[in-house]
Coordinates of C-alpha atoms and ligand atoms in Angstrom, one line a residue:
M1 CA 320.0 85.1 33.4
A2 CA 319.3 88.8 32.8
Q3 CA 319.4 89.6 36.5
L4 CA 323.0 88.5 37.0
N5 CA 325.3 91.3 37.7
K6 CA 328.8 91.7 36.2
S7 CA 330.7 90.3 39.2
D8 CA 328.5 87.2 39.3
P9 CA 330.9 84.2 39.3
L10 CA 328.2 82.3 37.4
K11 CA 328.1 84.7 34.5
L12 CA 329.7 83.1 31.5
A13 CA 332.9 84.5 30.1
I14 CA 331.2 84.9 26.7
D15 CA 328.7 87.2 28.4
G16 CA 331.4 89.2 30.0
G17 CA 331.8 87.3 33.3
P18 CA 335.1 86.1 34.7
P19 CA 336.6 83.0 33.0
A20 CA 336.4 80.1 35.4
I21 CA 339.9 78.8 34.7
T22 CA 342.8 81.0 35.5
Q23 CA 345.8 79.0 34.4
P24 CA 346.8 77.1 31.3
P25 CA 346.7 73.2 31.4
P26 CA 349.9 71.4 32.5
A27 CA 352.3 71.1 29.6
W28 CA 352.4 68.0 27.4
P29 CA 354.7 66.1 27.0
I30 CA 356.0 66.8 30.4
A31 CA 359.6 68.1 31.0
D32 CA 361.0 65.1 32.9
A33 CA 364.4 64.5 34.4
A34 CA 364.4 60.8 33.6
I35 CA 363.8 61.6 29.9
H36 CA 366.5 64.2 30.0
H37 CA 368.9 61.8 31.6
A38 CA 368.1 59.0 29.0
I39 CA 368.8 61.4 26.1
A40 CA 372.1 62.5 27.7
R41 CA 373.2 58.8 28.1
A42 CA 372.4 58.1 24.4
L43 CA 374.4 61.2 23.4
D44 CA 377.4 60.0 25.5
D45 CA 377.6 56.6 23.8
S46 CA 376.4 57.7 20.3
S47 CA 373.8 54.9 20.4
W48 CA 371.1 57.4 19.2
G49 CA 372.8 57.4 15.8
T50 CA 372.4 53.7 15.0
Y51 CA 369.6 52.2 12.9
H52 CA 368.7 49.6 15.5
G53 CA 370.4 49.3 18.9
P54 CA 370.0 48.7 22.6
W55 CA 367.4 51.4 23.2
L56 CA 364.9 49.8 20.8
D57 CA 365.6 46.3 22.2
Q58 CA 365.1 47.7 25.7
L59 CA 361.8 49.4 24.7
E60 CA 360.5 46.3 23.0
A61 CA 361.3 44.2 26.1
Q62 CA 359.6 46.8 28.3
L63 CA 356.5 46.8 26.1
R64 CA 356.4 43.0 26.2
R65 CA 356.4 43.1 30.0
T66 CA 354.0 46.0 30.4
F67 CA 351.4 44.7 28.0
D68 CA 351.9 41.0 28.8
V69 CA 352.6 39.9 25.2
S70 CA 355.3 37.8 23.7
H71 CA 356.0 39.8 20.5
V72 CA 356.4 43.6 19.9
T73 CA 357.2 45.4 16.6
C74 CA 357.9 49.1 17.0
C75 CA 356.9 51.2 14.0
S76 CA 356.6 54.8 12.8
S77 CA 353.0 55.6 13.9
G78 CA 349.8 54.2 15.4
T79 CA 348.2 54.6 11.9
V80 CA 350.8 52.3 10.4
A81 CA 350.6 50.0 13.4
V82 CA 346.9 49.4 12.6
E83 CA 347.7 48.5 9.0
L84 CA 350.5 46.2 10.1
A85 CA 348.3 44.6 12.6
L86 CA 345.6 43.9 10.0
R87 CA 348.2 42.5 7.6
G88 CA 349.5 40.5 10.5
V89 CA 346.2 38.8 11.2
G90 CA 346.0 37.9 7.5
V91 CA 343.7 40.6 6.0
K92 CA 344.1 40.7 2.2
E93 CA 342.6 42.5 -0.8
N94 CA 338.8 42.2 -1.0
D95 CA 338.5 40.7 2.5
E96 CA 336.0 42.4 4.8
V97 CA 337.0 44.1 8.1
I98 CA 334.4 45.2 10.6
L99 CA 334.9 48.4 12.4
A100 CA 332.7 50.9 14.3
G101 CA 331.1 53.7 12.3
Y102 CA 332.7 56.1 14.9
D103 CA 336.4 55.6 15.1
F104 CA 339.8 57.2 14.5
P105 CA 339.8 58.3 10.8
G106 CA 343.0 56.4 9.9
N107 CA 341.5 53.1 10.9
F108 CA 339.1 53.2 7.9
R109 CA 342.0 54.2 5.7
A110 CA 344.2 51.4 7.0
I111 CA 341.6 48.9 5.8
E112 CA 341.4 50.6 2.4
A113 CA 345.2 50.7 2.1
I114 CA 345.2 46.9 2.0
G115 CA 342.4 46.9 -0.6
A116 CA 340.1 45.4 2.0
I117 CA 336.5 46.5 2.6
P118 CA 335.4 48.4 5.7
V119 CA 332.1 47.1 7.1
L120 CA 330.6 49.6 9.5
T121 CA 328.7 48.6 12.6
D122 CA 327.1 50.8 15.3
V123 CA 328.6 51.9 18.7
V124 CA 326.8 51.6 22.0
A125 CA 324.1 54.2 22.9
D126 CA 325.6 57.3 24.5
G127 CA 329.1 56.0 24.0
W128 CA 331.9 55.4 21.5
V129 CA 332.9 51.7 21.5
M130 CA 331.5 49.0 19.2
D131 CA 328.2 47.5 20.1
F132 CA 328.8 43.8 20.0
E133 CA 325.1 42.9 20.2
A134 CA 324.8 44.4 16.7
I135 CA 327.7 42.6 15.2
E136 CA 325.9 39.6 13.9
T137 CA 324.5 41.5 10.9
A138 CA 328.0 42.7 10.0
V139 CA 329.6 39.3 9.8
S140 CA 329.8 37.6 6.4
D141 CA 331.8 34.8 4.8
K142 CA 334.3 37.5 3.7
T143 CA 334.9 38.8 7.2
V144 CA 338.5 38.2 8.2
A145 CA 338.9 40.6 11.1
V146 CA 337.2 43.0 13.5
L147 CA 339.0 46.2 14.4
V148 CA 338.0 47.4 17.9
S149 CA 339.1 50.6 19.5
H150 CA 339.0 51.5 23.1
L151 CA 338.0 55.2 22.8
H152 CA 337.8 58.3 25.0
G153 CA 338.4 56.2 28.1
Q154 CA 335.6 53.8 27.3
I155 CA 336.8 50.2 27.3
A156 CA 335.5 47.7 24.8
D157 CA 334.9 44.2 26.3
I158 CA 337.1 42.2 23.9
P159 CA 336.6 38.9 25.8
A160 CA 332.8 39.3 25.3
L161 CA 333.4 39.9 21.6
R162 CA 335.5 36.8 21.3
Q163 CA 332.8 34.8 23.1
R164 CA 330.1 36.3 20.8
M165 CA 332.1 35.3 17.7
E166 CA 332.4 31.8 19.0
E167 CA 328.7 31.6 19.7
L168 CA 328.1 32.7 16.1
G169 CA 330.4 29.9 14.9
R170 CA 332.9 32.5 13.7
G171 CA 335.7 31.9 16.2
Q172 CA 338.3 32.1 13.4
I173 CA 337.6 35.8 12.8
Q174 CA 340.6 37.7 14.0
I175 CA 340.4 40.6 16.5
V176 CA 342.6 43.7 16.2
E177 CA 342.6 45.7 19.4
D178 CA 343.4 49.4 19.1
V179 CA 344.9 50.6 22.3
C180 CA 346.3 53.9 21.0
Q181 CA 344.2 55.9 23.4
T182 CA 344.3 53.7 26.4
P183 CA 347.8 52.3 27.3
G184 CA 347.9 51.1 30.9
G185 CA 344.1 50.3 30.9
A186 CA 343.1 46.8 32.0
I187 CA 340.1 44.5 32.2
G188 CA 340.1 42.3 35.3
G189 CA 343.7 43.3 35.9
Q190 CA 344.9 42.1 32.5
P191 CA 346.4 44.8 30.4
L192 CA 344.6 46.1 27.3
G193 CA 346.7 45.1 24.3
S194 CA 346.9 41.5 25.4
F195 CA 343.3 40.7 24.3
G196 CA 343.4 41.1 20.6
D197 CA 345.0 38.7 18.2
A198 CA 347.1 41.7 17.4
S199 CA 347.0 45.1 19.1
T200 CA 348.2 48.6 18.4
L201 CA 349.9 51.4 20.3
S202 CA 350.5 55.0 19.2
F203 CA 353.4 57.2 20.4
G204 CA 352.1 60.3 18.6
G205 CA 352.7 63.8 20.0
S206 CA 349.4 64.1 21.9
K207 CA 349.2 60.6 23.2
L208 CA 349.7 59.3 26.8
L209 CA 353.0 57.7 25.7
S210 CA 354.7 60.1 23.3
A211 CA 357.8 60.3 21.2
G212 CA 356.3 62.9 18.9
R213 CA 355.7 60.1 16.4
G214 CA 355.7 56.3 16.6
G215 CA 353.7 53.2 17.3
A216 CA 353.9 49.5 18.0
V217 CA 352.1 46.3 17.2
L218 CA 351.7 43.6 19.9
T219 CA 350.8 40.0 19.6
N220 CA 351.1 36.7 21.4
D221 CA 351.1 34.7 18.2
A222 CA 354.5 34.0 16.6
K223 CA 353.0 33.5 13.1
I224 CA 351.2 36.9 13.3
A225 CA 354.4 38.5 14.6
Q226 CA 356.3 37.1 11.6
R227 CA 353.8 38.5 9.1
I228 CA 354.0 41.9 10.8
K229 CA 357.8 41.8 10.4
I230 CA 357.5 40.9 6.8
A231 CA 354.9 43.6 6.1
N232 CA 357.4 46.1 7.7
D233 CA 360.4 44.9 5.7
R234 CA 361.8 46.1 2.4
G235 CA 365.3 45.0 3.0
N236 CA 365.3 47.6 5.7
E237 CA 362.4 48.5 8.0
A238 CA 359.9 50.4 5.9
Y239 CA 358.2 52.1 8.9
P240 CA 360.9 52.3 11.6
L241 CA 360.9 53.8 15.1
S242 CA 364.3 55.4 15.7
Q243 CA 366.6 54.8 18.7
L244 CA 366.1 58.5 19.7
Q245 CA 362.3 58.0 19.8
A246 CA 362.8 54.7 21.8
I247 CA 365.0 56.5 24.3
V248 CA 362.2 58.9 25.4
L249 CA 359.6 56.3 25.8
G250 CA 361.2 54.1 28.5
P251 CA 360.8 56.6 31.4
Q252 CA 357.2 57.3 30.3
I253 CA 356.3 53.6 30.5
D254 CA 357.8 53.5 34.0
Q255 CA 355.5 56.4 35.0
L256 CA 352.4 55.3 33.1
E257 CA 350.7 53.6 36.0
S258 CA 351.1 56.4 38.5
M259 CA 350.1 59.0 35.9
N260 CA 347.1 57.0 34.8
A261 CA 346.1 56.7 38.5
Q262 CA 346.1 60.5 38.8
R263 CA 344.2 61.0 35.5
N264 CA 341.7 58.4 36.5
R265 CA 341.1 60.0 39.9
N266 CA 340.4 63.4 38.3
A267 CA 338.4 61.9 35.4
H268 CA 336.2 60.1 37.9
R269 CA 335.7 63.3 39.9
L270 CA 334.9 65.3 36.8
L271 CA 332.6 62.7 35.3
Q272 CA 330.7 62.5 38.6
S273 CA 330.3 66.2 38.8
I274 CA 329.3 66.4 35.1
E275 CA 326.6 63.8 35.4
P276 CA 324.1 65.0 38.0
M277 CA 324.9 68.7 37.6
T278 CA 324.8 69.1 33.9
T279 CA 322.5 66.3 32.7
L280 CA 325.1 65.8 30.0
S281 CA 325.3 62.1 29.5
G282 CA 328.4 60.9 31.1
M283 CA 330.0 57.6 30.5
S284 CA 329.4 54.1 31.5
Q285 CA 331.8 51.3 31.0
Q286 CA 330.5 48.5 28.8
V287 CA 332.4 45.7 30.6
T288 CA 330.2 43.9 33.1
G289 CA 331.3 41.5 35.9
K290 CA 335.0 42.5 35.8
T291 CA 336.9 45.4 37.2
V292 CA 337.9 47.9 34.5
T293 CA 340.9 50.2 34.8
P294 CA 340.3 52.9 32.3
A295 CA 342.9 55.2 30.8
F296 CA 342.0 58.6 29.6
F297 CA 343.5 60.2 26.5
K298 CA 340.5 62.6 26.3
L299 CA 337.6 63.0 28.8
P300 CA 334.5 62.7 26.7
V301 CA 331.0 64.1 27.0
I302 CA 328.0 63.6 24.7
L303 CA 326.1 66.8 24.8
K304 CA 322.3 66.5 25.2
R305 CA 320.5 67.1 22.0
G306 CA 318.0 69.9 21.4
R307 CA 320.0 72.4 23.4
W308 CA 323.0 74.6 22.4
A309 CA 324.7 73.6 19.2
R310 CA 328.0 72.0 19.8
E311 CA 330.0 74.8 18.3
R312 CA 328.4 77.3 20.7
W313 CA 329.1 75.0 23.7
L314 CA 332.7 74.6 22.6
Y315 CA 333.2 78.4 22.1
A316 CA 331.7 79.1 25.5
A317 CA 333.8 76.4 27.2
Q318 CA 337.0 77.5 25.5
T319 CA 336.3 81.1 26.6
E320 CA 336.1 79.8 30.2
G321 CA 339.6 78.5 29.6
L322 CA 338.7 74.8 29.1
P323 CA 340.9 73.0 26.5
V324 CA 338.1 71.2 24.6
G325 CA 337.4 70.1 21.1
S326 CA 334.9 68.0 19.2
G327 CA 335.1 64.2 18.8
F328 CA 335.7 62.2 15.6
R329 CA 333.5 62.8 12.5
G330 CA 332.9 59.1 12.1
F331 CA 332.1 57.3 8.9
T332 CA 328.3 57.4 8.7
K333 CA 328.5 59.7 5.7
R334 CA 331.1 57.7 3.8
S335 CA 329.9 56.6 0.3
S336 CA 328.6 53.1 0.2
R337 CA 331.0 52.5 -2.7
R338 CA 333.8 52.6 -0.1
C339 CA 332.2 50.6 2.6
R340 CA 329.3 48.4 3.7
K341 CA 326.9 49.8 6.3
T342 CA 325.0 47.3 8.3
S343 CA 322.5 49.6 9.9
T344 CA 321.5 53.3 10.1
L345 CA 324.4 53.7 12.5
E346 CA 322.3 56.0 14.6
N347 CA 324.5 55.9 17.7
C348 CA 327.5 56.7 15.6
R349 CA 325.8 59.7 14.1
I350 CA 324.9 61.0 17.6
A351 CA 328.5 60.4 18.8
A352 CA 329.9 62.2 15.8
E353 CA 327.5 65.2 16.2
Q354 CA 327.4 65.6 20.0
T355 CA 330.8 64.5 21.4
V356 CA 333.1 67.0 23.0
L357 CA 336.5 66.0 24.4
L358 CA 338.5 67.5 27.3
H359 CA 342.2 67.1 26.6
H360 CA 344.1 64.8 28.9
P361 CA 346.7 67.2 30.3
I362 CA 343.9 68.9 32.4
L363 CA 343.6 65.5 34.2
R364 CA 347.0 66.2 35.7
S365 CA 345.9 69.5 37.1
D366 CA 346.1 70.3 40.8
D367 CA 342.9 70.3 43.0
Q368 CA 342.3 74.0 42.6
T369 CA 342.3 73.8 38.8
I370 CA 340.0 70.8 38.9
E371 CA 337.6 72.8 41.0
Q372 CA 337.8 75.6 38.4
I373 CA 337.0 73.1 35.7
E374 CA 334.0 71.9 37.7
Q375 CA 333.0 75.5 38.1
A376 CA 333.2 76.1 34.3
L377 CA 331.0 73.1 33.6
R378 CA 328.6 74.2 36.3
K379 CA 328.3 77.7 34.8
L380 CA 327.7 76.4 31.4
E381 CA 325.0 74.0 32.5
I382 CA 323.2 76.7 34.6
T383 CA 323.0 79.0 31.7
I384 CA 322.1 76.4 29.1
S385 CA 319.4 74.8 31.3
S386 CA 317.8 78.1 32.2
E387 CA 317.7 79.1 28.5
T388 CA 316.3 75.7 27.5
E389 CA 313.6 75.9 30.2
N390 CA 312.6 79.4 29.1
E391 CA 311.9 78.3 25.6
Ligands
LIG401 C1 345.9 58.4 17.5 C2 345.2 57.1 17.2 C3 345.7 56.3 16.2 C4 346.9 56.6 15.3 O1 348.0 57.0 15.9 P1 349.1 58.0 15.2 O2 350.3 57.6 15.9 O3 348.6 59.3 15.5 O4 349.2 57.6 13.8 C5 345.0 55.1 15.9 N1 343.9 54.8 16.6 C6 343.4 55.6 17.6 C7 342.2 55.2 18.3 C8 344.0 56.8 17.9 O5 343.5 57.6 18.8

């Protein structure tokens, strides 16, 4: 590396070279004429100021169609949606709920909020979704539900989980599918969110469908839907989504498919260029025999171990102009008073230590910016691999 001169485009920005990326990522949420128009309409007829009105009804109908489910309850966040979904499928105090040891932090807390016990199981190697092969050891007579998240664009094979549960003679165990990161994704053409006994969406500020805050619970089961309504009712809705929030979501759901297609194209391109060029492990889908349509909230990479520390990689990448952060911390270090661990959770530990995530707005960049992102990743890899080889 020492021979590189100052104008060398391969010199890292942290070493005084030119940053690879010259413009900020596209804004999120987008400034959109359809959203503007919807808000203006709600202003005109004052419908934004009602507790429950046509915009919420319209949103729920649109969600039922889009996610191919018969019941939708909108609520105030994805975090609350997970708790309502668990209550909906019948989780009560002292029941056990299986979840992956690498997941959104609030999912662990949602189980605790009910007084139920989180049971941790491992994720797949070099990935982020639950390893269903390992689930047998997690199941007990107290298991009422499995909470499964599609994470970082990797899709969990919920039909395979259901089959596995039936093989184990545990077909009565309920599955809660967390779709907060992957709305618009599908397995074999069937939308994610329609596989779980209950499923959850987030409309949080950074998510692919955003109202700043908000969420929804989906189900095809009238009894589960009724329990969700009761859990969200204290004479008034305890965790409501407002009309004003509902208004901004409609146009985004209309555009979800085309936006996901653009994000998927760019994600595919970046993952392809990451894999051979960087020897960073990329991502493989865990679903076999069916077409998977992913959806990317973040584009994930597990950094190879024994090289640069993640903090250094992130600092160098950010200095190149890449909007990146680290993944979830996972639950492997949680006290065993708070949960039951069913293995050493080795893959969860690696995911928690080595994951970096590129934020989804960059997946809507133009071709020139995507090339710059590839260049940033290439520069990083060249420097890191030459340093590693020299050791
Ligand atoms: C964001 C997220 C949630 C929670 O959504 P909020 O609306 O932020 O409360 C739940 N699960 C997963 C996997 C998420 O990414």
